[in-house]
Coordinates of C-alpha atoms and ligand atoms in Angstrom, one line a residue:
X45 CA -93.4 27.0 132.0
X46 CA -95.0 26.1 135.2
X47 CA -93.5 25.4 137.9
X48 CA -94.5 24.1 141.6
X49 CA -93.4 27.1 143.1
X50 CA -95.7 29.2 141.3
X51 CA -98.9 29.0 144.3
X52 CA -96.1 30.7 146.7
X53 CA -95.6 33.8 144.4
X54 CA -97.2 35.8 142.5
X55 CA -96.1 39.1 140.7
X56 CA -95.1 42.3 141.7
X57 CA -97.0 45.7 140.7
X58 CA -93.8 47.4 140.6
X59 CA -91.3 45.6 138.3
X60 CA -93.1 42.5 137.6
X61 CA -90.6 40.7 139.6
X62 CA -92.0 37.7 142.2
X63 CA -93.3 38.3 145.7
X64 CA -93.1 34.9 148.2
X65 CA -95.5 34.6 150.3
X66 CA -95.4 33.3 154.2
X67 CA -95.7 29.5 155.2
X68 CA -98.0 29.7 158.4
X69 CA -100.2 27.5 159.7
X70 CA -100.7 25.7 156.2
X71 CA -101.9 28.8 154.3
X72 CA -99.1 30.9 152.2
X73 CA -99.9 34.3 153.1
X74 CA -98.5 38.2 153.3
X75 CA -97.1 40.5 156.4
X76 CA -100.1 41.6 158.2
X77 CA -98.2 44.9 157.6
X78 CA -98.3 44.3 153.7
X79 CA -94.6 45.4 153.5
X80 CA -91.9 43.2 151.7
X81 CA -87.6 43.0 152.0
X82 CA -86.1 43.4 148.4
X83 CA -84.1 41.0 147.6
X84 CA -81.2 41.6 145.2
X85 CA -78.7 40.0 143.0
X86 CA -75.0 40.8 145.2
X87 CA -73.5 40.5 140.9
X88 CA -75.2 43.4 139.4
X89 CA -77.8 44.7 142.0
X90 CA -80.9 44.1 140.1
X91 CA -83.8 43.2 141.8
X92 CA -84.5 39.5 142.1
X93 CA -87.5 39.0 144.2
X94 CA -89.6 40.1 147.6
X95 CA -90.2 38.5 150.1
X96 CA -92.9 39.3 152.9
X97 CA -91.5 41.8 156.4
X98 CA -93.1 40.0 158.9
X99 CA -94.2 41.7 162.1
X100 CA -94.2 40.4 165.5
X101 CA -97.9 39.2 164.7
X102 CA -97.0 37.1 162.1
X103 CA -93.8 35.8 163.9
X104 CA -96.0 34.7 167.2
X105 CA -98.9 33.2 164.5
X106 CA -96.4 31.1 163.1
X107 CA -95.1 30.0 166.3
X108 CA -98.7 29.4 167.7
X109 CA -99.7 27.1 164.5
X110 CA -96.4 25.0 165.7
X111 CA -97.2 24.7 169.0
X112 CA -100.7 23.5 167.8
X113 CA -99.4 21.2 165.5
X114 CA -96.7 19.3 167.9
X115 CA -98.8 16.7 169.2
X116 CA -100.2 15.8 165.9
X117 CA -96.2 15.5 165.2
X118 CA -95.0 13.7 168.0
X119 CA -98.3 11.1 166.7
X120 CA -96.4 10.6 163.3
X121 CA -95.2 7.4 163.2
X122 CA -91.5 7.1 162.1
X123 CA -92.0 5.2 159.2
X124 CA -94.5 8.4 158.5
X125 CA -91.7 10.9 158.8
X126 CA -89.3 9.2 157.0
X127 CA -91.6 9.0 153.5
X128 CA -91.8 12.3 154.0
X129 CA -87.9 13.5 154.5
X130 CA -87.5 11.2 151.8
X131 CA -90.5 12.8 149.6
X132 CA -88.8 16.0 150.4
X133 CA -85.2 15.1 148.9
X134 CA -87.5 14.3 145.6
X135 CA -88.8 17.1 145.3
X136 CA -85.8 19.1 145.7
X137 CA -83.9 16.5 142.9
X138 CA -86.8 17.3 140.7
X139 CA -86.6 20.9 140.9
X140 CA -82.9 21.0 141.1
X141 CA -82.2 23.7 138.4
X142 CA -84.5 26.5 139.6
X143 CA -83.1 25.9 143.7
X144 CA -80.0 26.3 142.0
X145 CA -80.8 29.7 139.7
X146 CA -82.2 31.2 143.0
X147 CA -78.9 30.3 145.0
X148 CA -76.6 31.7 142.3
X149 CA -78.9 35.0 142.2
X150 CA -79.8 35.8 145.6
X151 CA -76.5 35.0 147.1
X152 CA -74.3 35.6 144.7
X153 CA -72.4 32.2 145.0
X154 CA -70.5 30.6 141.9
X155 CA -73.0 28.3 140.5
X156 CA -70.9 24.9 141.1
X157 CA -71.0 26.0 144.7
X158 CA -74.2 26.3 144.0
X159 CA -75.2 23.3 142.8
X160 CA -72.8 21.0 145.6
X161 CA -75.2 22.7 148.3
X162 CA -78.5 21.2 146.5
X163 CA -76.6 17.9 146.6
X164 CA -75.6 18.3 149.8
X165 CA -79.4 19.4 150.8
X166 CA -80.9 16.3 149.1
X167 CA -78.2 14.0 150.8
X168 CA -79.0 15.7 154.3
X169 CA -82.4 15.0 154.1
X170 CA -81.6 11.0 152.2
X171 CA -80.2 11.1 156.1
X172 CA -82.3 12.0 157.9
X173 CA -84.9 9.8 156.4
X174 CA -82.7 7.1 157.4
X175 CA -82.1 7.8 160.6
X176 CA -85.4 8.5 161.4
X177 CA -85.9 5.1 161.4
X178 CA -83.3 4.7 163.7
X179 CA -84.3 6.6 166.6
X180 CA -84.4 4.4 169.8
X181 CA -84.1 4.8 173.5
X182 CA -83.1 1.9 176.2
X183 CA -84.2 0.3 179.3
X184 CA -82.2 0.7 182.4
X185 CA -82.2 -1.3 185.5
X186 CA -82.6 0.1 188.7
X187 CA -79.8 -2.2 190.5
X188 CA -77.1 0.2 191.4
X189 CA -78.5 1.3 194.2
X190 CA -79.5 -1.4 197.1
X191 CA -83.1 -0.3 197.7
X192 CA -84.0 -0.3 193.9
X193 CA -82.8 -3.9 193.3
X194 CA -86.2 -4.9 190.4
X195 CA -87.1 -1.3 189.2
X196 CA -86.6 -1.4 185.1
X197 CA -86.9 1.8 183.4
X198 CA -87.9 2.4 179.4
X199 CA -86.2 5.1 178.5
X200 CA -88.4 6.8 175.6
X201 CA -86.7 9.3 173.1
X202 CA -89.5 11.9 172.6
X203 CA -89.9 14.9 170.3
X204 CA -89.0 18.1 172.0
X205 CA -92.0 20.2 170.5
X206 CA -91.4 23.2 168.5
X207 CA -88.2 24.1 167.5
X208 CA -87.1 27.5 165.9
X209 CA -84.2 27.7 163.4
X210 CA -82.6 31.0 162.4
X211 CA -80.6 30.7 159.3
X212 CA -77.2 33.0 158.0
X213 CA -77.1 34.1 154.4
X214 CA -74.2 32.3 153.4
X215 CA -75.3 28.6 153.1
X216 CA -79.3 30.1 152.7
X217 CA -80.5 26.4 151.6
X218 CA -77.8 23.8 153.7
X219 CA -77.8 25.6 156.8
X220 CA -81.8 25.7 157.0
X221 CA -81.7 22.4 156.2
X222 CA -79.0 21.4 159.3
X223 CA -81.5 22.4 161.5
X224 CA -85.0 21.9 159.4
X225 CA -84.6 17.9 158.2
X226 CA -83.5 16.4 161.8
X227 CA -86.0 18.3 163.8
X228 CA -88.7 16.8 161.7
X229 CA -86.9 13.8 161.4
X230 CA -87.1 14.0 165.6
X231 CA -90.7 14.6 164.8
X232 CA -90.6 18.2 166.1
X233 CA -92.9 21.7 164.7
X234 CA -90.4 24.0 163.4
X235 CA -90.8 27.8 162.9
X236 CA -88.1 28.3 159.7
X237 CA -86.4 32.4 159.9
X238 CA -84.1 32.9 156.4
X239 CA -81.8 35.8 156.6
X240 CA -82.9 38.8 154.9
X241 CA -79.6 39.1 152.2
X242 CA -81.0 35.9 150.5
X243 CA -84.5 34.4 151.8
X244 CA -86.0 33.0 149.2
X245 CA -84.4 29.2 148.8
X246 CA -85.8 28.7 152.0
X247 CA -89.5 29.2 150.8
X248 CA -89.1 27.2 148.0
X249 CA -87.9 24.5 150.5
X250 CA -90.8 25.2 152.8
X251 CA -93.1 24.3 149.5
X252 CA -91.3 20.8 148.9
X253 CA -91.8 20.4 152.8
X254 CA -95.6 20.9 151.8
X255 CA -95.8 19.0 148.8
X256 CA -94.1 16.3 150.4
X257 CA -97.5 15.6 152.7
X258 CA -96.4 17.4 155.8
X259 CA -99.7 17.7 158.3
X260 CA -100.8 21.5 158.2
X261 CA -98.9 23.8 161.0
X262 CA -95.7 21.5 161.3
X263 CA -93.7 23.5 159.3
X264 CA -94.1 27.6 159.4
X265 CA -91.5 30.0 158.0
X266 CA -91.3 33.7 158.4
X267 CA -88.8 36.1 157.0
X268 CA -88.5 39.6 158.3
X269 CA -85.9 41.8 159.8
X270 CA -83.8 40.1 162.6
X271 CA -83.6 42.9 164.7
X272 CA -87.3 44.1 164.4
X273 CA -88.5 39.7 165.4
X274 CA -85.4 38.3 166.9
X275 CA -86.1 38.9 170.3
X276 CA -89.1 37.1 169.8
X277 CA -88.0 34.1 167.8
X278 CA -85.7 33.6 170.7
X279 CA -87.9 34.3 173.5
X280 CA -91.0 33.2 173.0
X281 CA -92.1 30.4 175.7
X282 CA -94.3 28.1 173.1
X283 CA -90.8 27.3 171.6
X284 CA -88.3 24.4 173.3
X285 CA -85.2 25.1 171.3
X286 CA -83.7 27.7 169.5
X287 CA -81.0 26.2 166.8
X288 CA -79.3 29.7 165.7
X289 CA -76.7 30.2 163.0
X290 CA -75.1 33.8 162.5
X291 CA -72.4 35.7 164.0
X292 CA -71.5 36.1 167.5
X293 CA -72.9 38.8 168.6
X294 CA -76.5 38.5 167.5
X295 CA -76.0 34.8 169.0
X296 CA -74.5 36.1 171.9
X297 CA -77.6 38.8 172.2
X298 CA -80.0 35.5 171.5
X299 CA -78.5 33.7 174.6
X300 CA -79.4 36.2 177.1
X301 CA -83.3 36.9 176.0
X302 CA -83.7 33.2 175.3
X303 CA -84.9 32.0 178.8
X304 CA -85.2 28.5 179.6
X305 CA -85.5 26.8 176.4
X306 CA -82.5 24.9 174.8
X307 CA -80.3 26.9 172.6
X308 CA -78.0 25.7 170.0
X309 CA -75.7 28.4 168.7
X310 CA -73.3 28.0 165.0
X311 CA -71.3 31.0 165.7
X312 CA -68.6 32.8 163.9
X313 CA -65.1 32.0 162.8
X314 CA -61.0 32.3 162.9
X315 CA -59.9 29.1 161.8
X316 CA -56.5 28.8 161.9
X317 CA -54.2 26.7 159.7
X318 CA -51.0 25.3 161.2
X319 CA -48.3 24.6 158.1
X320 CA -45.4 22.6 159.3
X321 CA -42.0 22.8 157.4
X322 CA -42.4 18.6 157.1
X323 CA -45.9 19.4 155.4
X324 CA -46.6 17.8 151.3
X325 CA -46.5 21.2 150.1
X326 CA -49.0 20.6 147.0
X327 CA -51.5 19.5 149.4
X328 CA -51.0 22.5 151.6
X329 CA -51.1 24.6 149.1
X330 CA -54.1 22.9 147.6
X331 CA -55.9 22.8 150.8
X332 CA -55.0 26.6 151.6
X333 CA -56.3 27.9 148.2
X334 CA -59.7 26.6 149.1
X335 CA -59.9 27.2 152.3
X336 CA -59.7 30.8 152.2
X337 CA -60.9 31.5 149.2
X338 CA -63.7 29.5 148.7
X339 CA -67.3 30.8 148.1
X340 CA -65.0 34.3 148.5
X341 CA -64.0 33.6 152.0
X342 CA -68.1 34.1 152.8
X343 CA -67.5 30.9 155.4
X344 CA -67.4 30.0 159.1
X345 CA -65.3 27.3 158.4
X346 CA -62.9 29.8 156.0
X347 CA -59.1 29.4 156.7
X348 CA -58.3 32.9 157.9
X349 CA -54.9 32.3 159.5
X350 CA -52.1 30.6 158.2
X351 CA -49.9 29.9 161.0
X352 CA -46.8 28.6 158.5
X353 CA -43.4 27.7 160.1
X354 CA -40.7 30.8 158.6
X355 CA -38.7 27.8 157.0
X356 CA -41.3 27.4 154.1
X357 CA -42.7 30.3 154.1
X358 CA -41.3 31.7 151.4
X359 CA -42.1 28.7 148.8
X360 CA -45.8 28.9 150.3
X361 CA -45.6 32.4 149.2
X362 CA -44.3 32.1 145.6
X363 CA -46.9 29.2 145.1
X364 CA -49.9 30.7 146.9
X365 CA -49.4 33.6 143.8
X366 CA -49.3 31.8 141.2
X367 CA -52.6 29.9 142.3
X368 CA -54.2 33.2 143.1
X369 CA -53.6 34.5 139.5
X370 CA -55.9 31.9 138.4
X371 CA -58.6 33.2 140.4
X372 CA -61.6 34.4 138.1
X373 CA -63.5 37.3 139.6
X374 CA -67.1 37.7 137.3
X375 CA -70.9 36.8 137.0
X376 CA -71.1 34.1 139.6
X377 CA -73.6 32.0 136.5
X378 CA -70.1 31.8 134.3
X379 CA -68.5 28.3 134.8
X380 CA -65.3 30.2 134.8
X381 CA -65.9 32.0 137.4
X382 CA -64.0 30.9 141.0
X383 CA -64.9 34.5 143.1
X384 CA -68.3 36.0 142.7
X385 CA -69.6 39.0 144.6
X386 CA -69.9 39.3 148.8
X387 CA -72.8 39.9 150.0
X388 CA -73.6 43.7 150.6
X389 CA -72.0 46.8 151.5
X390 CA -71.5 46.1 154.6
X391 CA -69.4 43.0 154.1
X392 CA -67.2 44.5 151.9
X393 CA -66.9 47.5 154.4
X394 CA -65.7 45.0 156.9
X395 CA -62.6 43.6 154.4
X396 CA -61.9 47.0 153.4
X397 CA -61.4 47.9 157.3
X398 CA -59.5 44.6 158.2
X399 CA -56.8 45.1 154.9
X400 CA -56.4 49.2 155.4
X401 CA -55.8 48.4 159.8
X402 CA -52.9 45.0 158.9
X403 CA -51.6 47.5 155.7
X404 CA -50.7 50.4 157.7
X405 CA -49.4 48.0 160.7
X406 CA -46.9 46.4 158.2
X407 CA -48.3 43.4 156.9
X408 CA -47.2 43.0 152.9
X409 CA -50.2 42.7 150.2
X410 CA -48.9 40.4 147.9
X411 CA -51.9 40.3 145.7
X412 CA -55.1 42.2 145.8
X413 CA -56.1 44.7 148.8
X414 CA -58.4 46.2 146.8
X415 CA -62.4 46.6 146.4
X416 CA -63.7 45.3 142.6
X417 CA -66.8 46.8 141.2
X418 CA -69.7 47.1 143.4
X419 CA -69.4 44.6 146.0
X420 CA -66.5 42.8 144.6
X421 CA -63.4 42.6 147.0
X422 CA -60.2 41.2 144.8
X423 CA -58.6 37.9 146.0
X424 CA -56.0 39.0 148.7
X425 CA -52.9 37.7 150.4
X426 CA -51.8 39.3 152.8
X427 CA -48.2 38.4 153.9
X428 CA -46.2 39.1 157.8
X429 CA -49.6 40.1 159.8
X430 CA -48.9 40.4 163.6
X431 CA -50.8 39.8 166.5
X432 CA -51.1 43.7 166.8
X433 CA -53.5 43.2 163.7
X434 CA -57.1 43.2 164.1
X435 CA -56.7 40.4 160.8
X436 CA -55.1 38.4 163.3
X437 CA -58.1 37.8 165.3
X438 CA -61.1 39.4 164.0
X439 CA -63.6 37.6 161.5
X440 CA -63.1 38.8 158.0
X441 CA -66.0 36.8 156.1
X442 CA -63.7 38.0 152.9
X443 CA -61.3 36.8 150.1
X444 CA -58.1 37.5 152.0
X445 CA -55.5 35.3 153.2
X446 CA -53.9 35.8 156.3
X447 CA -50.2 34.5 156.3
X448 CA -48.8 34.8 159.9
X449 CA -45.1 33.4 160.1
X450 CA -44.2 31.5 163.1
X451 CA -40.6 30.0 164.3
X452 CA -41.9 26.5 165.8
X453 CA -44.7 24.1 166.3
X454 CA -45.1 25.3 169.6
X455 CA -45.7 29.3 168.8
X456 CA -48.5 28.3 166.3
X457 CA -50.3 26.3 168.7
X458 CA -50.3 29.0 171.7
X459 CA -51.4 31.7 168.7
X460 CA -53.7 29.0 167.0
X461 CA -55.5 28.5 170.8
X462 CA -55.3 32.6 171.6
X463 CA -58.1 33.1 169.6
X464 CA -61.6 33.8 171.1
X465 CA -63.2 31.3 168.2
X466 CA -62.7 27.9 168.1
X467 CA -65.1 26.6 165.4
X468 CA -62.7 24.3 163.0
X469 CA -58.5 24.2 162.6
X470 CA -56.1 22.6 160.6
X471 CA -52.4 20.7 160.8
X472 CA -50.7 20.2 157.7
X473 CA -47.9 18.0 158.5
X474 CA -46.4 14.1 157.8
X475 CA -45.1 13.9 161.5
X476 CA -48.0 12.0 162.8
X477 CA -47.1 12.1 166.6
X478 CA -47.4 16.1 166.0
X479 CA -50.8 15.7 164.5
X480 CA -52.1 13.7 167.3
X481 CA -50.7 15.9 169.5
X482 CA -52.3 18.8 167.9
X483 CA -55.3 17.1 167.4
X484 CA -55.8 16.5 170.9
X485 CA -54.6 20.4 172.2
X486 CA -56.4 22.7 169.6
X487 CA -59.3 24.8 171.5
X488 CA -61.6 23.8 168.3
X489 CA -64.7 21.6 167.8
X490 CA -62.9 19.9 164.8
X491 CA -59.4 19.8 163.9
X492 CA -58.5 18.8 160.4
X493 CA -55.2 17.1 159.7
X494 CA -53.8 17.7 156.2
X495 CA -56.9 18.9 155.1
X496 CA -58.7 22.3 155.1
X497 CA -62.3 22.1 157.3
X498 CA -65.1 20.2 155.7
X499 CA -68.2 18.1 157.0
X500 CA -69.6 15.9 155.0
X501 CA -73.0 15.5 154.5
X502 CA -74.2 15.8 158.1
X503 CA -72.7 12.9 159.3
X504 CA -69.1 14.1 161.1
X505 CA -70.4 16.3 164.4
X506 CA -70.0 20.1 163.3
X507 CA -69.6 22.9 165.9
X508 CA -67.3 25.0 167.8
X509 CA -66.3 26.1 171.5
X510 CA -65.8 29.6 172.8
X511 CA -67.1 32.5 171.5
X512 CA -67.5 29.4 168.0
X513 CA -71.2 28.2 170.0
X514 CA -72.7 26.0 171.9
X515 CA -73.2 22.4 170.6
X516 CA -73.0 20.3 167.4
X517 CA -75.0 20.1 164.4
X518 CA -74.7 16.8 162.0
X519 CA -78.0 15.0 161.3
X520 CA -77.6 12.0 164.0
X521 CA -76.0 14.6 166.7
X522 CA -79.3 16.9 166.2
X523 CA -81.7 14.3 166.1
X524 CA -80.0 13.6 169.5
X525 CA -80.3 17.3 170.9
X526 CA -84.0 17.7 169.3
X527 CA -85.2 14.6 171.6
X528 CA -85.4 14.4 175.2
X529 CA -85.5 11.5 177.1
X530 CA -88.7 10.0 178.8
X531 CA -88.4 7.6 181.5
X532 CA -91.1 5.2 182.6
X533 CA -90.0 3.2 185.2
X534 CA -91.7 0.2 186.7
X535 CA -91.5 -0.8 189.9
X536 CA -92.3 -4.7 190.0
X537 CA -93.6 -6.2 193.4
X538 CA -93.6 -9.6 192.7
X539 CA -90.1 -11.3 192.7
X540 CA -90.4 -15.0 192.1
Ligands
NAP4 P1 -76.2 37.4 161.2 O1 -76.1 38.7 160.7 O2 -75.9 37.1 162.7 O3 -77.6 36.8 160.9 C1 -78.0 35.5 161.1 C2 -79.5 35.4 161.3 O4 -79.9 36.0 162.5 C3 -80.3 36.1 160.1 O5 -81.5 35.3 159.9 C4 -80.6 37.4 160.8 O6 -81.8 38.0 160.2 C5 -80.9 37.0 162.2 N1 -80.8 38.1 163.2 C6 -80.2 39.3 163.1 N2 -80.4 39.9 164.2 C7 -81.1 39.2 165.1 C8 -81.6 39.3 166.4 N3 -81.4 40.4 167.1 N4 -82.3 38.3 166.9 C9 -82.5 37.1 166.2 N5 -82.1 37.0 164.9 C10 -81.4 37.9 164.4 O7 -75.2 36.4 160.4 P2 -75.0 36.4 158.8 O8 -74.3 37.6 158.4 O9 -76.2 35.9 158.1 O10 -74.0 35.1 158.7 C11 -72.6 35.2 158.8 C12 -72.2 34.8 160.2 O11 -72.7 33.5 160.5 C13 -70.7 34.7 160.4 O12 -70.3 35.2 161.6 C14 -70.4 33.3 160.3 O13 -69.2 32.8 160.9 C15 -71.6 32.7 161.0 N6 -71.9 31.3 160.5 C16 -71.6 30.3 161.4 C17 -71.7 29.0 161.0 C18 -71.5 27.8 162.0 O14 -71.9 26.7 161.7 N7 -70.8 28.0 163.1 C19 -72.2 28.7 159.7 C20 -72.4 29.7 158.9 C21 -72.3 31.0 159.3 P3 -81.6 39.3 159.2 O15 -80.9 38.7 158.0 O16 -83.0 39.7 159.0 O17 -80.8 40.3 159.9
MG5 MG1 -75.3 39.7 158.5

């Protein structure tokens, strides 16, 4: 069968197995170095592609062949832009089934995951489309100040120029897409980076961007070791913005080389969970179940605390079991299966770490707390963790639960805001003058009330504060941070 991904790959000497090449400057094409990253399946280890190692070369080609190609951009009419987003969400719909297969396999994620991030990709870019469309600036009058009585100003919204997304492993095709679909939307050049566990999605969605009619040079993506071309991809002068997803200490890093350019940063995670005793305790328990345990606990936006008053703690507990219990681990392809593999070693290092640390500090395993087959971590609740507990504050980017019992409303707020993350948070509770009032006073970019964190398709502002990021992503908040504003101001003389 053919597909339109073949041009992009072609087989490997070694195994047979496909090599991707390099989007840059319109011409798919290998490292200057001619090594590859293997990419493997996290299920079973096999080998399910390469993708190209860039070097620095290739890195600052790609960003040249943007920065050539952002005036042409910035030229596109709107109406232009818009086909194309919309062209792109076609081709994506058409070749739903294989972006799908190469999600399941290179990231290991449970294939109805799976396929709600194709939806969610095609949806993103349906929006943008849309908004494209609606991009508009405004005219100011001068009259606030005495001497400026009859200047007018049109304020124009104008592309930024080339912006550079870095992408985590753990949403490989929706994250890119955060970033990718309203910077062209903006009518920006983008240099694309995928993360190295699980690249290839991302070329497949750099051909669609292709097929779709996208001038030569707007879109470039490179995929090669973060630590070998990051600096770069942050640095680099020819780029405006950086919009950077990952954890906090490579965005952290990424701040301090960027220089003056804008920076966006989707940084890591605690989210805490605030049960009240008054809480409807299916939907807590509902809510709780997939917000730790969902796509492993492999999420930014994972419930990783659960601040429950010690009142209903105990039925929590009992319930929580039971629903763990029905947790499948297996081949993340099976329908039947809820919890597929994390992502490499290292991950499950981390989980082993963060368990063995809260175990021999007291906490209680109630289920789990114990590594699977190769990088399979069981589904784990782990019951009475302390503050003293580097689970208590530490990302664990795992399937564990973290119950943490609290007396009042008022201790799980200070521990909720102690944090130094403050991406999303929940309040499960029917007392609606405590959800306000939560609402307002948790240190977090979004707080969720009886529900665990979720974002639609782009359209509810997504971000965090402290050590969370800097900024929101959602398709009409970036189109908004990947334009400036352009002022032309006239100065009239004649006054009738
Ligand atoms: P990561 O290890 O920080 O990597 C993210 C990206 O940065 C990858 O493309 C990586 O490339 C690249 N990179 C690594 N070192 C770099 C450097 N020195 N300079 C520039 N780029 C560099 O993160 P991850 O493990 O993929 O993803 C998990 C993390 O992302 C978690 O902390 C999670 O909370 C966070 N996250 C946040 C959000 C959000 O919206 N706030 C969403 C999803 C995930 P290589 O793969 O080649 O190293
Ligand atoms: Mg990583």
């Amino acid at each position: 069968m053919t597909s339109i991904f073949d041009s992009i790959r072609f087989p490997s000497g070694e195994d047979g197995k496909p090599i991707y090449k390099m989007l840059i400057d319109g011409e798919w094409r290998e490292s200057s170095s001619l090594k590859t990253i293997t990419v493997h399946d996290p299920f079973d280890g096999s080998v399910v592609g390469r993708v190209q190692k860039a070097t620095k070369e290739d890195a600052e080609a790609a960003i040249d062949a943007a920065f050539k190609a952002k005036k042409s951009m910035a030229d596109m009419s709107a109406y232009e832009r818009s086909k194309i987003l919309d062209r792109i969400a076609d081709l994506i719909e058409d070749n739903r089934d294989e972006f799908i297969d190469v999600i399941v396999a290179e990231a290991g994620k449970p294939r109805s995951l799976a396929e709600g991030e194709v939806t969610g990709t095609v949806e993103r870019f349906r929006f943008a489309a849309e908004e494209t469309k609606a991009i508009v600036g405004e005219v100011v009058k001068g009259d606030n100040a005495p001497w400026h009585q009859n200047k007018i100003a049109m304020v124009m919204r104008q592309p930024l120029g080339v912006v550079m997304a870095i992408c985590p492993f753990n949403y490989p095709l929706l994250i890119g897409t955060a970033k990718i679909a309203p910077a062209l939307a903006a009518g920006n050049a983008v240099v694309a980076k995928p993360a190295s566990d699980d690249p290839i999605v991302l070329f497949m969605l750099a051909k669609a961007i292709e097929e779709a009619g996208m001038p030569k040079g707007v879109f470039n993506i490179v995929s090669g070791s973060g630590s070998e071309i990051g600096d770069l991809l942050f640095s680099n002068d020819k780029i405006d913005m950086v919009s950077f997803t990952g954890s906090s200490s490579v965005g952290q890093h990424g701040a301090k080389v960027a220089g003056m350019k804008k920076i966006q940063m989707e940084l890591g995670g605690k989210c805490p969970a605030i049960v009240l005793d008054d809480a409807d305790i299916d939907t807590v328990v509902k809510e709780c179940m997939a917000g730790s345990f969902k796509f492993s606990g492999q999420r930014c936006d994972a419930l990783s605390r659960i601040l429950i008053h010690e009142k209903i703690a105990d039925k929590f507990v009992s319930r929580i079991k039971k629903e763990v219990a029905k947790l499948k681990m297996g081949d993340p392809r099976d329908a039947s299966t809820s919890q597929g593999p994390l992502i490499n070693k290292w991950a499950v290092e981390t989980v082993v770490e963060l368990v063995e640390d809260a175990r021999k500090k007291g906490a209680k395993v109630l289920c789990g707390g114990k590594r699977g087959e190769g990088l399979f971590y069981e589904p784990t609740v782990l019951d009475k963790v302390t503050s003293d507990m580097r689970i208590a504050w530490e990302e664990t980017f795992g399937p564990v639960m973290t119950i943490i019992r609290v007396k009042d409303y008022e201790e799980a707020i200070e521990l909720a805001n102690r944090s130094q993350y403050g991406l999303d948070s929940s309040i499960f509770t029917n007392d609606v003058d405590k959800a306000v009032d939560a609402g307002k006073r948790l240190e977090s970019g979004t707080v969720q009330i009886n529900g665990a964190p979720a974002h639609g398709f782009g359209n509810i502002p997504f971000g965090g504060d402290k050590e969370s990021g800097i900024g929101r992503e959602g398709v009409r908040t970036n189109i908004e941070n990947m334009t400036k504003r352009h002022s032309i101001v006239f100065n009239p003389r004649y006054k009738g």
